[in-house]
Amino acid sequence: MRLTDEERAMLEGAQGEGVRKAMEIVVALGTIYGAQDLAPVSHVQVSGVSYKNLGDAGLEFLREWAAQGARVRVPTTLNPAGMDLRHWRELGFPADFAAQQQAVLDAFTAMGIETTCTCTPYLVGYAPRRGDHIAWGESSAIAYANSVLGARTNREGGPGALAAAIVGRTARYGLHLDENRVPQFLVNVRCPIRDTSDWGALGYIVGNRVANGVPYLLGLDPAACDVVSLKALGAAMAASGAVALYHIEGVTPESNLGFQISNLKEMLVESLDEGYTALNGPVSGYRPTIDLVWIGCPHASLDEIELIADRLERRRVRAALWITAAHQVRDKAEARGLLARIEASGGRIVSDTCLVVAPVEALGFTSMATNSGKGAFYGPSHARVATHFGTLEQCLEAAVRGEWQ
Ligand code: F3S
């Protein structure tokens, strides 16, 4: 692999042990995947933030790296942590968990990372531009950045993304190269897609069929392809099939690059039943009682919060209703009076975390409803709750009744 003099010096330890270690990781990844050189990155999103997943070994690893002088050299944000950083106590997170989670964040802060803990950095001022090389480590955000924004990132793991932030570069392979951004599958969608959950069900179906591939979708109404729809679609595709890039005809920026779509393997989606059935499948268990309704996977936008506030007007929820969102979005919702309206109905806007990385067992939830394909995909395995998947209307109804209809 070709390295510049500066990169070689980093690898030889001229900038300290923390940087040397980071460069060693970046170069090792590049060597494994056959990269010719490194590309400068404009932004990094680090995943692997929750203490629930990191444990003490992960915390020690981060502390040691920070103590070795590792500091990020490009803007870097974090994926959701295991708790709401400001309101964990009132939400019922255990104090010992909170202390360990805070220690993880302290290690990241020592490396110069902002504790913006969200899977939608693109909603809070960190939207890369088309063609930018970035190193992102959150599957839904990766799909959004590659597909909707036209930026370039591989599916980075936690240490790989952090290493890229410390050296300001990533190895140029995979989706950083034009030839790997070409679609292999043509997906003809011939059924109506209306609710956010429809986008999740469609994403589940496509991801399942193209596993690891790049699909090109036809038949979607460009006017319906807004931020909320596309983040739901990409998140579910990434969950069921590790899809990191998709194209939608007439919508996504690289869909008009003149791909030879007539040569692609073609598939039809005529119904969303397969997605709804799988995401409500026997693996979820069936319990009509709902003690948690979760909206905001990926983290909610202000528009989604406003819609929920409108639909809950003069209604009161019986089950817990958690809308997860970046803390900047929560602050804006508060400034616009939306937070007060949601809270008047008994709901909460929860920041910095999500149900897949929070210690749900300790919070006492056992049965959940969500409108997120990704949330429903991981609910049973990661949150260990019986999971119901449906439209926003169904979920809010379940929150009000405390029961899935
Ligand atoms: Fe985000 Fe958590 Fe869903 S990280 S995409 S809210 S599983």
PDB file of C-alpha atoms in Angstrom, residues 180-186 214-216 247 259 261 264:
ATOM      1  CA  ASN A 180     -18.223  -1.099  -5.978  1.00  0.00           C
ATOM      2  CA  ARG A 181     -21.100   1.385  -6.076  1.00  0.00           C
ATOM      3  CA  VAL A 182     -22.683  -0.200  -9.142  1.00  0.00           C
ATOM      4  CA  PRO A 183     -26.002  -2.018  -8.476  1.00  0.00           C
ATOM      5  CA  GLN A 184     -26.337  -5.781  -8.944  1.00  0.00           C
ATOM      6  CA  PHE A 185     -30.098  -6.115  -8.392  1.00  0.00           C
ATOM      7  CA  LEU A 186     -33.094  -4.423  -9.951  1.00  0.00           C
ATOM      8  CA  VAL A 214     -26.424  -3.025  -3.979  1.00  0.00           C
ATOM      9  CA  PRO A 215     -30.090  -2.838  -5.099  1.00  0.00           C
ATOM     10  CA  TYR A 216     -31.563  -0.388  -7.602  1.00  0.00           C
ATOM     11  CA  HIS A 247     -30.193   3.504  -5.430  1.00  0.00           C
ATOM     12  CA  PHE A 259     -25.933   2.005 -14.926  1.00  0.00           C
ATOM     13  CA  ILE A 261     -29.970  -1.754 -15.407  1.00  0.00           C
ATOM     14  CA  LEU A 264     -29.229  -6.700 -13.490  1.00  0.00           C
TER      15      LEU A 264
END
